[in-house]
């Protein structure tokens, strides 16, 4: 029997493009490295408020750089990420409250579906420039991920319950206690210490901390499937 | 005869810790990859002003994260980087104007010394927590890099000349034209297009764009020497 898997927590929000990149790379490696990946749906708006940070895209040069950076990283990481046409309205104004409450409900009731439903929401907003705020948008993502219409509808009915609202609040507060000022945040729990890694570009460092091998953002086993 | 080397421009400032990380990784790879690395001393304060950006460390959670991130990256990249005790005074208040003018003079008069003098300034401020604003501090770095006292003194005498001042201003403006809102900035010139990469964590992407092999932040040939 080998050593016990180390736990990785990934705090993410589906309006955050860098969260998607971190999510896909970690999903690729979770079966290659000896880790237990815990997906934690979080509300980035809550983190911005609590930390006093501002979305980077509010600075014009950062917004321009981000657009270019995301395009290059999408190609390099082989993730079909594309900027929505009206970035400010889609990402900064509309936000993700209902979507993240829905993912919180998925995690509570059908945790085995969380990865797929999260991915389908990103595919809508960050790949195909489709809405993720209307009930029918969220239902469509859930069904595309493999849920029945009934299941999806039932979960959507739960997004306003205190249990779901409080759980998303608690997860967001947990990220803040780890020092989050944006997303994604990856927390790696080693035997004797934990490290908080901000952003999607500390994956090679993460491998180093775990004593695992970094084989690039598209490890060979995944590459064969793509 | 192989293909012509591609040009990489690295815009950097010695008060910027992430500039140091990018600088060392690029200096390691410049003889491994088929590239022509152009070191461009730049004034980060000028970039912040022109772009409207603020130093990230002004947000308390970003400052905390940066401290932790720099420590982990220093170990991973095998660069002896350590936070100065009084970060705000050393980095944000004192700044680097004379040091960057000195490096500009080095580039104009003794370009073959630029890499070494830059590194010795980083070793002072970002490794040993030593001053880089006083004339004797800059002279000490230059001599440690292998300059004679006379050479160093003569260059220091040139930091207030219009030629040096204007050159640093022009380089800073060139970085701004590339869209800089901080440092480091790496510009990679390919045959048919150029890409601007912000920060020290796009090196694997840079290798991908160049069609060169990424062998981690400490490539084997360097590792054998360390």
XYZ file of C-alpha atoms in Angstrom, chain B residues 57-194:
138
model
C 1.413 44.619 -2.251
C -0.770 47.593 -1.278
C -3.644 45.128 -0.840
C -2.901 43.304 2.457
C -3.945 39.829 1.267
C -1.909 40.195 -1.936
C 1.128 41.217 0.119
C 0.746 38.152 2.336
C 0.326 35.853 -0.642
C 3.314 37.417 -2.415
C 5.547 36.777 0.577
C 4.566 33.117 0.639
C 4.630 32.754 -3.148
C 8.121 34.271 -3.459
C 9.459 31.924 -0.775
C 8.059 28.815 -2.497
C 9.154 29.964 -5.958
C 12.663 30.783 -4.693
C 13.034 27.203 -3.452
C 11.517 25.692 -6.583
C 13.534 27.850 -8.985
C 16.701 27.635 -6.860
C 17.073 31.400 -6.639
C 18.130 32.790 -3.210
C 15.305 35.326 -3.019
C 14.177 36.649 0.376
C 11.808 39.415 1.349
C 13.434 42.556 2.735
C 12.437 43.155 6.353
C 10.897 46.548 5.681
C 9.316 45.804 2.320
C 7.251 48.978 2.071
C 10.139 51.314 2.719
C 12.701 49.422 0.636
C 10.578 48.567 -2.366
C 7.729 51.030 -2.522
C 9.266 54.203 -1.075
C 12.967 54.116 -1.916
C 12.463 52.645 -5.373
C 15.142 52.077 -7.972
C 15.635 55.225 -10.057
C 19.424 55.541 -9.676
C 19.972 51.777 -9.889
C 17.998 51.534 -13.116
C 19.784 54.566 -14.567
C 23.057 52.892 -13.653
C 22.016 49.692 -15.446
C 21.005 51.816 -18.421
C 24.519 53.296 -18.465
C 25.996 49.785 -18.179
C 23.912 48.696 -21.166
C 25.084 51.694 -23.196
C 28.795 51.410 -22.326
C 29.493 47.823 -21.253
C 26.539 45.704 -22.425
C 28.529 42.517 -21.762
C 28.373 43.377 -18.027
C 24.628 44.038 -17.835
C 23.561 40.534 -16.797
C 26.080 40.326 -13.967
C 25.519 43.832 -12.587
C 21.739 43.353 -12.684
C 22.092 40.100 -10.741
C 24.323 41.710 -8.104
C 21.763 44.463 -7.545
C 19.053 41.836 -7.070
C 21.345 39.918 -4.725
C 21.623 43.066 -2.625
C 17.998 44.108 -2.415
C 16.106 40.839 -2.860
C 18.503 38.372 -1.260
C 20.626 40.063 1.420
C 18.283 42.958 2.269
C 20.920 45.575 1.433
C 20.467 49.075 0.089
C 20.564 49.805 -3.661
C 19.913 53.551 -3.581
C 23.197 54.988 -2.239
C 26.153 55.514 -4.602
C 28.400 53.185 -2.579
C 25.756 50.424 -2.761
C 25.644 50.609 -6.537
C 29.438 50.743 -6.788
C 29.724 47.674 -4.552
C 27.321 45.722 -6.784
C 29.216 46.747 -9.915
C 32.560 45.707 -8.458
C 31.131 42.416 -7.229
C 30.021 41.828 -10.809
C 33.614 42.265 -11.949
C 33.932 45.954 -12.848
C 36.942 47.938 -11.740
C 36.348 50.723 -9.224
C 37.268 53.250 -11.911
C 34.845 51.808 -14.458
C 32.025 51.730 -11.928
C 32.709 55.267 -10.740
C 32.764 56.566 -14.289
C 29.408 54.950 -15.091
C 27.905 56.288 -11.886
C 28.978 59.738 -12.998
C 26.848 59.295 -16.084
C 23.499 58.482 -14.421
C 22.409 62.130 -14.517
C 23.305 62.760 -18.143
C 20.460 63.405 -20.585
C 21.585 60.413 -22.657
C 21.116 57.941 -19.787
C 17.968 59.578 -18.392
C 16.358 59.680 -21.828
C 17.319 56.101 -22.614
C 15.646 54.803 -19.439
C 12.605 56.921 -20.229
C 12.481 55.574 -23.775
C 12.761 51.964 -22.651
C 9.982 52.517 -20.108
C 7.833 54.076 -22.830
C 8.573 51.132 -25.124
C 7.313 48.770 -22.408
C 4.175 50.917 -22.084
C 3.609 50.748 -25.835
C 3.692 46.955 -25.468
C 0.883 47.362 -22.924
C 2.883 46.955 -19.719
C 1.079 47.542 -16.402
C 3.875 46.035 -14.300
C 7.103 44.077 -14.728
C 8.567 41.776 -15.903
C 7.364 41.862 -19.475
C 8.791 39.440 -22.027
C 8.220 40.167 -25.703
C 8.811 37.238 -28.008
C 9.325 38.040 -31.678
C 8.384 35.138 -33.911
C 8.660 35.190 -37.693
C 5.145 36.386 -38.291
C 3.984 37.844 -35.000
C 5.055 39.063 -31.594
